[in-house]
Coordinates of C-alpha atoms in Angstrom, one line a residue:
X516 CA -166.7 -60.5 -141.2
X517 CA -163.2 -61.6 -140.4
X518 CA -162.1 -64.4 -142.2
X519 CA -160.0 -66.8 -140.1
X520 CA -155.8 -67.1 -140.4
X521 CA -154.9 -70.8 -141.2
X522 CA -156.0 -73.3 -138.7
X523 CA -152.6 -74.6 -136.2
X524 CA -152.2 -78.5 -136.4
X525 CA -153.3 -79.8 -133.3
X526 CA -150.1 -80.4 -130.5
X527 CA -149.8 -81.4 -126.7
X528 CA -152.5 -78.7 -125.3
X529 CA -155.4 -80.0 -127.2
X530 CA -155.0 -83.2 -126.1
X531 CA -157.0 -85.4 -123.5
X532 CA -156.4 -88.5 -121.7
X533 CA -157.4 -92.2 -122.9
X534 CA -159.2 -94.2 -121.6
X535 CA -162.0 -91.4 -120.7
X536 CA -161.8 -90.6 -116.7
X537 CA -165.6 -89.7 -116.5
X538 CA -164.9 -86.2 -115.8
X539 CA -167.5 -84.9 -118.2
X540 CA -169.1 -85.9 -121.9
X541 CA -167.5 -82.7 -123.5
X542 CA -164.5 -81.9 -124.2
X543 CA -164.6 -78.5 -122.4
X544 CA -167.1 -77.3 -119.5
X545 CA -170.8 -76.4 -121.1
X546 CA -173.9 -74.9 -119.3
X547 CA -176.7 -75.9 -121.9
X548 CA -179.7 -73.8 -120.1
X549 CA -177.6 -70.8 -121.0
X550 CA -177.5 -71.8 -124.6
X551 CA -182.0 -72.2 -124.3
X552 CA -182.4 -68.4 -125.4
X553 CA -179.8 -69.2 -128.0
X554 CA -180.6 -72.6 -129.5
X555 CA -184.5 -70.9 -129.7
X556 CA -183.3 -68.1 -131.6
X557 CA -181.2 -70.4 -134.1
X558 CA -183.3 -72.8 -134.6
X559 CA -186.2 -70.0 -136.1
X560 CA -184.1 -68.1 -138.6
X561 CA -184.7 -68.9 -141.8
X562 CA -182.5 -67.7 -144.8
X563 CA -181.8 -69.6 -147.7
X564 CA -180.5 -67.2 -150.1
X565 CA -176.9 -67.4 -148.7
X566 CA -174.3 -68.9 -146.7
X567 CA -172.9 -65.5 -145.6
X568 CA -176.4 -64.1 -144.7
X569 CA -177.5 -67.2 -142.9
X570 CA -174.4 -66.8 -140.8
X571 CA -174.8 -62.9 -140.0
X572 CA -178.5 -63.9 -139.1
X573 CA -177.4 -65.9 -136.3
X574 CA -174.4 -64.0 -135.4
X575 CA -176.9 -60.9 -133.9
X576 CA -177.4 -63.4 -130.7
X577 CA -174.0 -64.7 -130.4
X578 CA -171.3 -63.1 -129.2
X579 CA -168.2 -65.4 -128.0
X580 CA -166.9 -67.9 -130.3
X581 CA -168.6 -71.1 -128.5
X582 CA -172.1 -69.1 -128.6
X583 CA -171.2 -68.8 -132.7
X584 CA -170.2 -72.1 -132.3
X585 CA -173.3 -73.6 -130.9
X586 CA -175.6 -71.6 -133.5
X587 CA -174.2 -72.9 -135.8
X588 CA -174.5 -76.2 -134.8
X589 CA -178.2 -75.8 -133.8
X590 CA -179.3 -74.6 -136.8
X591 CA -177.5 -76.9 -139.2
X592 CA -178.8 -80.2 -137.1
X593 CA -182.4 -79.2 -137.4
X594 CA -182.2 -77.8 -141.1
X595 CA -180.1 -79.7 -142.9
X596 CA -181.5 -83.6 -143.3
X597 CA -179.4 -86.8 -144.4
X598 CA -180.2 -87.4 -148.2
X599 CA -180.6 -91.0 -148.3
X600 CA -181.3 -91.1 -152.1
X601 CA -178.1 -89.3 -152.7
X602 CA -176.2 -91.5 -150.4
X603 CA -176.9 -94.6 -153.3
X604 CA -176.4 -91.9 -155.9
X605 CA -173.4 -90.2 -155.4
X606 CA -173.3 -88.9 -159.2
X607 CA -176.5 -86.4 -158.3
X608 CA -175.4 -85.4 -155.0
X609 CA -173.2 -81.8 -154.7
X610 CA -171.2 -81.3 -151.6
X611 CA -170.8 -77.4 -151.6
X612 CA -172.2 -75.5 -149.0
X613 CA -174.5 -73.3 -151.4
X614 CA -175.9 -76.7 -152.4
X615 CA -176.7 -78.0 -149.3
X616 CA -178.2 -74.8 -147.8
X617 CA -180.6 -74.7 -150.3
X618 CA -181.8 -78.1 -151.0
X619 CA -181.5 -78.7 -147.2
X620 CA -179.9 -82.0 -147.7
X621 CA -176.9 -83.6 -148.0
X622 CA -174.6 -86.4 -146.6
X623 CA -171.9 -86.4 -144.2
X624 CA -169.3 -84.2 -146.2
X625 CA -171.8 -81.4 -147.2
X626 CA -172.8 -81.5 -143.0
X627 CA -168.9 -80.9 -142.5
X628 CA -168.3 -78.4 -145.0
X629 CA -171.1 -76.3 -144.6
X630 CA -170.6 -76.1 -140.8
X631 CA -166.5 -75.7 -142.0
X632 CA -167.6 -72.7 -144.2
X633 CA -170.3 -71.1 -141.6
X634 CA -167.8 -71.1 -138.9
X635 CA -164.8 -69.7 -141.5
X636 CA -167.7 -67.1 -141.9
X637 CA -168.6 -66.0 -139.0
X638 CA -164.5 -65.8 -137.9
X639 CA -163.8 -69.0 -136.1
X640 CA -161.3 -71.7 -137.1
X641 CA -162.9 -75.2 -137.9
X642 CA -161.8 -78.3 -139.8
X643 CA -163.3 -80.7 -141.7
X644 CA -161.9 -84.5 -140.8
X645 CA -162.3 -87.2 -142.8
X646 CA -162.2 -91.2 -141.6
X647 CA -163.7 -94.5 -140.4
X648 CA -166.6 -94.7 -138.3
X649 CA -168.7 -97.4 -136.4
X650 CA -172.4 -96.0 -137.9
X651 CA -174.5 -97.3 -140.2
X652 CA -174.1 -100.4 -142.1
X653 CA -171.3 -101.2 -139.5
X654 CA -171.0 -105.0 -138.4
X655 CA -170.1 -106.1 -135.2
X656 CA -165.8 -107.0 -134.8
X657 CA -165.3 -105.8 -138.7
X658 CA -162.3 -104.3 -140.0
X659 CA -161.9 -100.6 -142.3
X660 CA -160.4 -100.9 -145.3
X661 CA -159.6 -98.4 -148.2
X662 CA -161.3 -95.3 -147.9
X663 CA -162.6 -93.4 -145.0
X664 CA -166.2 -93.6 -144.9
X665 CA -167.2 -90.7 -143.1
X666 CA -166.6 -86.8 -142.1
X667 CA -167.0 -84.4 -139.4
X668 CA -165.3 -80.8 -137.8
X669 CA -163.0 -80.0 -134.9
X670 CA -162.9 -76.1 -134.1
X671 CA -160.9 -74.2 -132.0
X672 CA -162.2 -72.5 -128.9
X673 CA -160.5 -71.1 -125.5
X674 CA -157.0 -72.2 -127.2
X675 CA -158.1 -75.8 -127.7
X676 CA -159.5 -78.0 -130.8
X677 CA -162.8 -79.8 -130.1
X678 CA -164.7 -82.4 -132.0
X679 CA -168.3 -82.3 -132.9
X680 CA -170.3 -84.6 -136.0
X681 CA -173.5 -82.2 -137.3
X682 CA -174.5 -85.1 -139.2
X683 CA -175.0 -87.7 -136.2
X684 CA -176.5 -84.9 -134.3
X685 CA -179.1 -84.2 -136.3
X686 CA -180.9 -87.3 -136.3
X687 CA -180.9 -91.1 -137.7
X688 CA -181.5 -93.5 -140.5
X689 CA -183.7 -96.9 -139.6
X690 CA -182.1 -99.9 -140.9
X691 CA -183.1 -100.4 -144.3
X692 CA -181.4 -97.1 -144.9
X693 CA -184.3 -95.7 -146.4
X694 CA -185.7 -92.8 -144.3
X695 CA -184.1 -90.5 -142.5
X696 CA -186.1 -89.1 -139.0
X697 CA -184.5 -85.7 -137.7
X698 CA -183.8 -86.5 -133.8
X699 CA -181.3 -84.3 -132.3
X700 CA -178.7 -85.7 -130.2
X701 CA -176.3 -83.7 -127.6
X702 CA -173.5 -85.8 -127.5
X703 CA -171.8 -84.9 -130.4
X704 CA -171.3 -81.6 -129.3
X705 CA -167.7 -80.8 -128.2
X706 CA -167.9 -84.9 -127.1
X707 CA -165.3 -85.4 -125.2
X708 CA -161.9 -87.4 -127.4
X709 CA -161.6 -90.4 -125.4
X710 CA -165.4 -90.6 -125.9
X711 CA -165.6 -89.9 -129.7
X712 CA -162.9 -92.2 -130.6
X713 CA -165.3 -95.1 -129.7
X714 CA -166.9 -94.6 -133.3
X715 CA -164.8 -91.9 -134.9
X716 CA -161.4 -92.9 -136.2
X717 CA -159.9 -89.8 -138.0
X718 CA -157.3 -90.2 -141.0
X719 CA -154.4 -88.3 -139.5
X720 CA -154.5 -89.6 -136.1
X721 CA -153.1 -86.7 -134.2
X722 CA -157.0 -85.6 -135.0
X723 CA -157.6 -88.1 -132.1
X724 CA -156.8 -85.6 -129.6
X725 CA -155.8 -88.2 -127.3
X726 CA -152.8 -89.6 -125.2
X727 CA -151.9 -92.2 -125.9
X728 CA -153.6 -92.2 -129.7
X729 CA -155.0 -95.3 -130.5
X730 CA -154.4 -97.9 -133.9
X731 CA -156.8 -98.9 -136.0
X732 CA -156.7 -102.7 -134.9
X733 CA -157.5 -100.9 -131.3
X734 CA -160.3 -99.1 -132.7
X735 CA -161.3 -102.1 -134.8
X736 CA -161.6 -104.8 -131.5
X737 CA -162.7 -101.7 -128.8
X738 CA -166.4 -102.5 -128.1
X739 CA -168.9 -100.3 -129.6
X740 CA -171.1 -97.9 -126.8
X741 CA -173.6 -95.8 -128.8
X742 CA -174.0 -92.0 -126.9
X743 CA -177.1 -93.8 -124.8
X744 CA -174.5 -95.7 -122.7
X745 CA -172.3 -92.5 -122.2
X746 CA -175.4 -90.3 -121.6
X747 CA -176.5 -92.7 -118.8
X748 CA -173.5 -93.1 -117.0
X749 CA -172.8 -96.9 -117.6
X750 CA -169.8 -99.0 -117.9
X751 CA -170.4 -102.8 -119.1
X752 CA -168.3 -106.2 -118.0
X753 CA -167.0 -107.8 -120.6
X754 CA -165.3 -105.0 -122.1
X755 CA -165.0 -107.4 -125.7
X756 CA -168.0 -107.4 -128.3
X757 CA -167.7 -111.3 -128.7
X758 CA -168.4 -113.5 -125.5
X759 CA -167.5 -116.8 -125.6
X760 CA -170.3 -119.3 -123.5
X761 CA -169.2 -121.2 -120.9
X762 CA -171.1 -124.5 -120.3
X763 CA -173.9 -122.9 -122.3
X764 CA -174.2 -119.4 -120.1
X765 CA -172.8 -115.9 -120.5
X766 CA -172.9 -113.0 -118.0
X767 CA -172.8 -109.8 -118.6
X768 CA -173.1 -107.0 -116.1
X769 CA -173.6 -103.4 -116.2
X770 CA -173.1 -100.5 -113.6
X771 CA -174.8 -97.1 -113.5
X772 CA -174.8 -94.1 -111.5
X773 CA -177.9 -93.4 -110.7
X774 CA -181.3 -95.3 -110.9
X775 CA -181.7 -97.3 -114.0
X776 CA -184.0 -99.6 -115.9
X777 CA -182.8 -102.8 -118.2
X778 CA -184.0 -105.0 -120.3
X779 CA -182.1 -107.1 -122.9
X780 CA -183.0 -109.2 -126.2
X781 CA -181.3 -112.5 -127.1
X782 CA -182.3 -113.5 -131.2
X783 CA -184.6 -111.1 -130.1
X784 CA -186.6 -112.4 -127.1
X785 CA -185.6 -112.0 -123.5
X786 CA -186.6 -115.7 -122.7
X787 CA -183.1 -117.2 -123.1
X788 CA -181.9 -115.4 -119.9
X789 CA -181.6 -114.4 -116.3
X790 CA -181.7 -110.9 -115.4
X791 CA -181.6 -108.7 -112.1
X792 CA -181.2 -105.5 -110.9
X793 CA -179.2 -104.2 -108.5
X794 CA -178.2 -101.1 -106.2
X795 CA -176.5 -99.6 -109.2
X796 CA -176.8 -101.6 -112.4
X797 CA -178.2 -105.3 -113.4
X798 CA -176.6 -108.5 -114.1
X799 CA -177.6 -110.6 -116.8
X800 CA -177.3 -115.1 -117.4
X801 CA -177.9 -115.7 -121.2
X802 CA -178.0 -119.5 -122.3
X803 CA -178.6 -119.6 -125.9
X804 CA -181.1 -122.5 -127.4
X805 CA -178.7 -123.1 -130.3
X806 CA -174.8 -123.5 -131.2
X807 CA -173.3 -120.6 -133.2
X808 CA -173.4 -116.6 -132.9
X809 CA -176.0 -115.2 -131.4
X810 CA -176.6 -110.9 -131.2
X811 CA -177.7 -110.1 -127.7
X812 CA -178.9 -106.2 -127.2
X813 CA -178.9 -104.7 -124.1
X814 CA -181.6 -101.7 -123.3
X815 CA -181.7 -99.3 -120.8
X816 CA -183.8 -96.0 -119.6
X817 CA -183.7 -93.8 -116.6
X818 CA -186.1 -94.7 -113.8
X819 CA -187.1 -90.8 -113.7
X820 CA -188.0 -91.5 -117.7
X821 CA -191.5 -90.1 -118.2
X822 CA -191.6 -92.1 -121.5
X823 CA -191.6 -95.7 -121.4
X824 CA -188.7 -96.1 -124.2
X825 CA -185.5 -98.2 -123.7
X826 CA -182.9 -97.6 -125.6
X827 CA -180.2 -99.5 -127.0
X828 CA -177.0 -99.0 -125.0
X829 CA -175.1 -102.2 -125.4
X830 CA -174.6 -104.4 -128.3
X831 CA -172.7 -108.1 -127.8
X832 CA -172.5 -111.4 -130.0
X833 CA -172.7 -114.4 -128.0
X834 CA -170.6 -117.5 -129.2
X835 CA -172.2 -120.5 -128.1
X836 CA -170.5 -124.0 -128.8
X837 CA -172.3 -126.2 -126.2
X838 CA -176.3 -125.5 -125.0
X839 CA -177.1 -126.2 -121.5
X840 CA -180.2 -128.2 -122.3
X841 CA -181.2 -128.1 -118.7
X842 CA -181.6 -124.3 -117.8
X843 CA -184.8 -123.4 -119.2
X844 CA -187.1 -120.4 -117.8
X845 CA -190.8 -120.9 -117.5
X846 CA -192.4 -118.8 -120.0
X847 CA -194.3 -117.0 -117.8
X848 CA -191.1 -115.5 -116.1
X849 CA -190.7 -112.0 -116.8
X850 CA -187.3 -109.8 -116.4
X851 CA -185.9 -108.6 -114.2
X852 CA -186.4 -111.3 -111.4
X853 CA -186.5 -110.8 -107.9
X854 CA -187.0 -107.9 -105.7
X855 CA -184.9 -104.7 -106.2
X856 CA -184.4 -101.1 -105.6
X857 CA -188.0 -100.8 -107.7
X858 CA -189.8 -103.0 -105.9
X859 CA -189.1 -101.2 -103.0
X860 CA -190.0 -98.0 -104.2
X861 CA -193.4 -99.7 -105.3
X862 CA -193.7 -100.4 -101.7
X863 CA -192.0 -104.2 -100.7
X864 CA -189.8 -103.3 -98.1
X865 CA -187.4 -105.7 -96.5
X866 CA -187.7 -108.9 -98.4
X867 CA -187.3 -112.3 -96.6
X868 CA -185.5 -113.6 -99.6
X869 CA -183.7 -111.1 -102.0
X870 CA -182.5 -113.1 -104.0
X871 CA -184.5 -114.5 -107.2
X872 CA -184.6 -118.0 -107.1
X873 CA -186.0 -119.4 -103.6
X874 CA -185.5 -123.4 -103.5
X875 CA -187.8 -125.3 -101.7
X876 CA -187.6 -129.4 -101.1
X877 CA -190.6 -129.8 -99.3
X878 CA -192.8 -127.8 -101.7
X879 CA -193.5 -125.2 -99.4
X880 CA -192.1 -122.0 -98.4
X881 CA -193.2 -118.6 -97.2
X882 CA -191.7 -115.0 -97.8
X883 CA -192.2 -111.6 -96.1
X884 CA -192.3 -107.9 -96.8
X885 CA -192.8 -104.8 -95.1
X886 CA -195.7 -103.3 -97.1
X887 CA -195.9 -99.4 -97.6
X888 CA -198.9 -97.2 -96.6
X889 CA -202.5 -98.3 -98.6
X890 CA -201.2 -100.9 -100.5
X891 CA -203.1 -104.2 -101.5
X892 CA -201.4 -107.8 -102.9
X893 CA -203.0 -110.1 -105.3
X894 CA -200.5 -112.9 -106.1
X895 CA -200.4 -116.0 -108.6
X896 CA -198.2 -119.3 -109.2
X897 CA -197.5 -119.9 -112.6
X898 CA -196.0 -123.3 -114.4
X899 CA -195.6 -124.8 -117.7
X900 CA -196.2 -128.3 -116.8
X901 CA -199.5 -127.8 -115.0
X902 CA -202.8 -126.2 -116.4
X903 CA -203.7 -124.5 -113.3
X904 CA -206.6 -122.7 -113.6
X905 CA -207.1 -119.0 -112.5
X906 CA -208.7 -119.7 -109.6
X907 CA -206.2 -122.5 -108.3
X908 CA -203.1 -120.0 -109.3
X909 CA -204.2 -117.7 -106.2
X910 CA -205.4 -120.5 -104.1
X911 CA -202.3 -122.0 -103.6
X912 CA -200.7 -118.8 -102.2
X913 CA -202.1 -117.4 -98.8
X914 CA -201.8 -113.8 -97.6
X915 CA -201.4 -113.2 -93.9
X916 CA -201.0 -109.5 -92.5
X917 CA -199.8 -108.7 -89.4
X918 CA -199.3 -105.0 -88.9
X919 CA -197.6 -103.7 -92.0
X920 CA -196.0 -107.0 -92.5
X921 CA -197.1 -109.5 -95.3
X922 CA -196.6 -113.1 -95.1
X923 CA -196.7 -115.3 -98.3
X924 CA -197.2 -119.0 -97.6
X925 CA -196.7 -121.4 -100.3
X926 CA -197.6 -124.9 -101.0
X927 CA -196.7 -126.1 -104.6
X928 CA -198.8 -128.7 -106.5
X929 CA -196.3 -130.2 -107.9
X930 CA -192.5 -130.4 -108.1
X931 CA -191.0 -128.2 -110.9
X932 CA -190.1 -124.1 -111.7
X933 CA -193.2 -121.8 -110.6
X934 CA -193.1 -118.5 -111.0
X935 CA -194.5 -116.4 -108.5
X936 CA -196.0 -113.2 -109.7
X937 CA -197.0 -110.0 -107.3
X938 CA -199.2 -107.6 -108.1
X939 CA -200.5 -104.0 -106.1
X940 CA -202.5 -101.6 -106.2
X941 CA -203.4 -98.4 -103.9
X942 CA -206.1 -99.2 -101.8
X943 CA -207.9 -96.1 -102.5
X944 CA -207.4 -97.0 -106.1
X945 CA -210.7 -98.3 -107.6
X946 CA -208.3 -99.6 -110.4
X947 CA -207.0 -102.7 -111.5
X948 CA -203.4 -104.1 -109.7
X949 CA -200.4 -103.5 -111.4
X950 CA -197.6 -106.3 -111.9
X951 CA -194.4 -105.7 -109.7
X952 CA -192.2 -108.3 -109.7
X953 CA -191.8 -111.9 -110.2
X954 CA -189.7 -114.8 -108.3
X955 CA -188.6 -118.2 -109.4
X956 CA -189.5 -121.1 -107.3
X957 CA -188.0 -124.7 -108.4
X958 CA -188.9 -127.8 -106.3
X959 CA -186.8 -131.4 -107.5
X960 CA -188.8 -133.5 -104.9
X961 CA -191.3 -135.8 -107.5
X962 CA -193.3 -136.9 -103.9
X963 CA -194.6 -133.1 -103.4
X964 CA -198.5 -132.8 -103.6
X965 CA -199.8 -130.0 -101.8
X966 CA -203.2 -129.4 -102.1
X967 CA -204.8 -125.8 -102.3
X968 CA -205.5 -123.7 -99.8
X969 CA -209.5 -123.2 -98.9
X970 CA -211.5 -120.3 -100.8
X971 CA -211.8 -117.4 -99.2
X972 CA -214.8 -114.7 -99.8
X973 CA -214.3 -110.9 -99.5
X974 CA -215.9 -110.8 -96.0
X975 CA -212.6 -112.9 -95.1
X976 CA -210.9 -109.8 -93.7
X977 CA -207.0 -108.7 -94.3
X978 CA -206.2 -109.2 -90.6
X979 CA -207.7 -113.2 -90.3
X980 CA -205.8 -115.9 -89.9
X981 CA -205.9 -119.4 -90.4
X982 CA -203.7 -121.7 -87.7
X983 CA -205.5 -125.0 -89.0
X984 CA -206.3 -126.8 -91.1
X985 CA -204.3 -125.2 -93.6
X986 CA -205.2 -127.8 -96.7
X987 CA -208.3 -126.8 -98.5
X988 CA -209.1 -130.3 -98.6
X989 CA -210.5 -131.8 -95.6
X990 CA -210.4 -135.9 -94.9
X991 CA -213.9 -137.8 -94.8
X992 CA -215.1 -139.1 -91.9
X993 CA -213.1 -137.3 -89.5
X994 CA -212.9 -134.8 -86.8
X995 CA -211.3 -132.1 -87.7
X996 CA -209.3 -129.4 -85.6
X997 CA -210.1 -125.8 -86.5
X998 CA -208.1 -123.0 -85.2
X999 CA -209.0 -119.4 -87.0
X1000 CA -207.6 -116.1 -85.5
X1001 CA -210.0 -113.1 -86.3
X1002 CA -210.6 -109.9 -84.2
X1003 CA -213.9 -108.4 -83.7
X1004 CA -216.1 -110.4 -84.5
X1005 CA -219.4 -111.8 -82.6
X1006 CA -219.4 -115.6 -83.5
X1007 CA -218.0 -118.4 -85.8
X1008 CA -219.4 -121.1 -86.9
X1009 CA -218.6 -124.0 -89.0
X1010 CA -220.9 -125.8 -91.0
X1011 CA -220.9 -129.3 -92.4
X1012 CA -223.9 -131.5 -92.1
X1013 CA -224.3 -130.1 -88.7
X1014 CA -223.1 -126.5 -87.4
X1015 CA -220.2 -126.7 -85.4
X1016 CA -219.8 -123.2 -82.9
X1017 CA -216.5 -122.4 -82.2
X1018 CA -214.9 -120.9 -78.7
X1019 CA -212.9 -117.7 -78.2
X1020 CA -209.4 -118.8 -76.4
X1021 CA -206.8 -115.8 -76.2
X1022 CA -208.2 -113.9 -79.6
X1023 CA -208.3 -117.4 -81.3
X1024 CA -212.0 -119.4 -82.3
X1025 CA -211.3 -123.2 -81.5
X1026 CA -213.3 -125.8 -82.2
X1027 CA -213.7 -129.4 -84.0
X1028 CA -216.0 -130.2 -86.9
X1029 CA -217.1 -133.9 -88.1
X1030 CA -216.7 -133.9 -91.7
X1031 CA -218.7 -137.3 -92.3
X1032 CA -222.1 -136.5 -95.1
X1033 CA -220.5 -133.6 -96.8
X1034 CA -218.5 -132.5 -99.8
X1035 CA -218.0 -128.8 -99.1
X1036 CA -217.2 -127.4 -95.1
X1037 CA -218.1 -123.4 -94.7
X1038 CA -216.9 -121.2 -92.1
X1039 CA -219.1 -118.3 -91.3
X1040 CA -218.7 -115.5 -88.9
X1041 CA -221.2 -113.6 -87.1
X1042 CA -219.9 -110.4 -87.2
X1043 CA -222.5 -108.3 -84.6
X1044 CA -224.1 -110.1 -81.8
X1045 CA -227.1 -108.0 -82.6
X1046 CA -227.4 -108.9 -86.2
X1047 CA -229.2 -112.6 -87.3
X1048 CA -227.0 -113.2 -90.3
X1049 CA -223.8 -114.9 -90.8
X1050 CA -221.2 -114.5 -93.7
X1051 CA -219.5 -117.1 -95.5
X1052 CA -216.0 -116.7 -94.8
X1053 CA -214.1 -119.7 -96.1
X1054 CA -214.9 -122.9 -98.1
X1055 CA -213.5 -126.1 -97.7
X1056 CA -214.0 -129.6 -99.8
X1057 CA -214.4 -133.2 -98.6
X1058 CA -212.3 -135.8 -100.0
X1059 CA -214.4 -138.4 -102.0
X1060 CA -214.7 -141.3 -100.4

């Protein structure tokens, strides 16, 4: 083995442009399926006896420097854990790269200078860099005092330094600081220098390798992004960690790249806010319930994710110093709101309204989609001043298909916020419907009564249509209009205390009923002249006198 000449400071070669230009999250270009065979190899040797034969163990499958490199750095974030109980007993805890090998633990500076000696090893220059960091333990807007806190490696490959941090790519520490879970993380491989300086701030700051370097005050106010945010491609408006409300809201956007799911956690509930997704990224209305500083989280995954984990990828604190007592969210209204790029792909094309909040004054209003191939709608109304029952949820919704188009008429009970859930399914599916989306509805006008809409049974077929009467509540005493449009079928007939045939005009059944000695009207269709029984399509009640 060759041991390595002294390492060259860092100079105007190494260094990268700041802020990051989104070129690439390392700091020089790296094809990871050609490191599979390698990172497999690394990850199964085992020698514990010594540093130098661990090295020359994984040295037989690599032959450039990056390949020794990236051995290296496999094997050290999958073997060597965080020791939690030497982190609160520093008097116990040895540092030296024999130690660490064989106890398989350590903390940052045993990470760093076992990866520093593995590397000297196996002939490659590396350095071990102390300073500040924004990891565990840190607060939100604090400053760094004293100290550094924290230690990682540049090494030198292709003529260049590059940064990496063993520790933070091995894995994690949950917040009591108590256990430590191995979960390997890419990014802090060879992560690029305008990236890394967004939680590494190195002692000697030419260690940066940036232009312009930053000061500590910048590092200190710049808003933290975990490796999530990178990794997805986002970038975040407000660029500050502290948002100040104004008139009781705060807005927040994000934009992404490519496809991507939010969700977000005010005091830890998303009910204190208004979120939709867009083309590329979501915007988000928070109104805090209280005065002072509130921590709002924002999550994200790819749509692609096979897994249904968000993870964190934005962190703010909310200042609130007035609450806007009169934005409140039904509690039934679930984020995001409105229809999207995913609704679509669940099959809602071309939305009569996309945007979230429809406003009606008359209490009624009626949306439309294109609906994809096989799919089936169950929809409900949902309000916190009203105890609707199941039943009357649906009934004040009606579903008229026309081709592949849906129509969703409306008629609210009341005036106040409804939300408006849609559910699908395949029709082929035997399965239950799966929610969608959701809309919010808000009506001011105190006059609006609407009542429901009449019952329908499951002979009512997807392609009916009722012109009149509309209300599921018919007058007493009165003649009645009834205008029903429904293909193929042999007769209808409405009955109250006498039956009432309708005619066929131009593929609608006409016809007037007399509602007087009845609480409950049923239409019934006779679907083939050549049967004798009728089916109960649609129920209607009397008023009481």
């Amino acid at each position: 083995f060759q041991r390595t000449e002294a390492p060259r400071p860092p100079g105007g070669k190494d260094l990268h442009a700041y802020p990051w230009d989104k070129s690439s999250l390392k700091s020089m270009p790296v094809d990871l399926q050609q490191f599979e065979k390698l990172d497999a190899y690394a990850l199964k040797v085992n020698v514990k006896n010594s540093v130098e034969e661990l090295v020359k163990a994984l040295l037989k499958q690599a032959r450039t420097d990056l390949e020794k490199v990236r051995a290296i750095w496999i094997w050290i974030c999958h073997h060597i854990e965080y020791d939690v109980v030497g982190y609160h007993n520093k008097s116990q805890l040895s540092s030296k790269p024999i130690d660490v090998l064989q106890t398989g633990k350590s903390i940052c500076e045993g990470y760093a200078g076992l990866f520093e000696q593995m590397c000297s090893i196996a002939g490659v220059q590396c350095m071990k860099l102390f300073g500040y960091s924004k990891g565990y333990g840190y607060k939100m807007g604090q400053t760094f005092t004293g100290d550094s806190d924290h230690a990682w490696n540049a090494v030198y490959l292709d003529g260049r330094w590059h940064l990496l941090d063993s520790t933070w790519g091995s894995g994690a520490v949950d917040d009591a600081f108590t256990k430590f879970t191995f979960r390997y993380n890419e990014f802090y491989f060879l992560t690029h220098p305008a990236l890394f300086i967004n939680n590494h701030f190195p002692d000697n700051s030419n260690w940066q390798l940036l232009k312009p370097t930053l000061t500590l005050k910048e590092f200190e106010n710049n808003m933290l992004h975990n490796s999530n945010f990178y990794i997805l491609g986002l970038t975040a408006h407000p660029e500050t960690t502290i948002i100040q409300t104004v008139n009781g809201k705060a807005s927040v956007s994000v934009d992404c790249a490519s496809a991507t799911l939010f969700t977000f956690k005010l005091r830890g509930t998303d009910e204190h806010g208004f979120m939709t997704l867009k083309k590329h990224g979501m915007k988000l209305d928070v109104y805090p319930p209280k005065t002072g500083s509130h921590k709002l989280q924002i999550f994200a995954k790819p749509s692609k994710a096979s897994d249904d984990v968000y993870k964190c990828v934005l962190e703010y604190i909310v200042e609130c110093e007035s609450v806007d007592k009169a934005t409140r969210f039904p509690k039934d209204l679930h984020q995001p709101v409105g229809p999207s790029w995913f609704t679509e792909r669940q099959g809602f094309l071309r939305p009569s309204h996309p945007e979230p909040i429809i406003h009606t004054n008359d209490g009624r209003c009626s949306l439309t989609f294109t609906l994809g191939k096989d799919i089936s709608v169950l929809t409900s109304l949902h309000c916190d001043t009203s105890s609707l029952t199941e039943e009357m949820r649906r009934r004040h919704i009606m579903q008229i298909h026309r081709g592949n188009q849906i129509e969703l008429k409306i008629h609210l009970p009341h005036a106040g916020d409804f939300v408006l859930k849609i559910y699908a399914k395949k029709k082929s599916d035997p399965g239950n419907y799966d929610y969608i989306f959701n809309y919010l509805i808000t009506c001011l006008n105190t006059e609006v009564k609407w009542p429901a809409f009449p019952q329908s049974y499951s002979k009512w077929a997807e392609d009916y249509e009722i012109l009149e009467p509309l209300s599921g509540l018919l007058p007493a005493n009165r003649n009645v209009q009834f205008k029903l449009k429904m293909q193929g079928v042999a007769k209808v007939l409405v009955q109250a205390e006498n039956t009432h045939p309708l005619t066929q005009r131009t593929g609608c059944w006409e016809g007037t009923c007399n509602t007087s000695g009845c609480r409950e009207v049923f239409v019934m269709v006779h679907e083939n002249a050549n049967h004798s029984f009728y089916s109960h399509v649609l129920k209607y009640e009397v008023e009481t006198q």
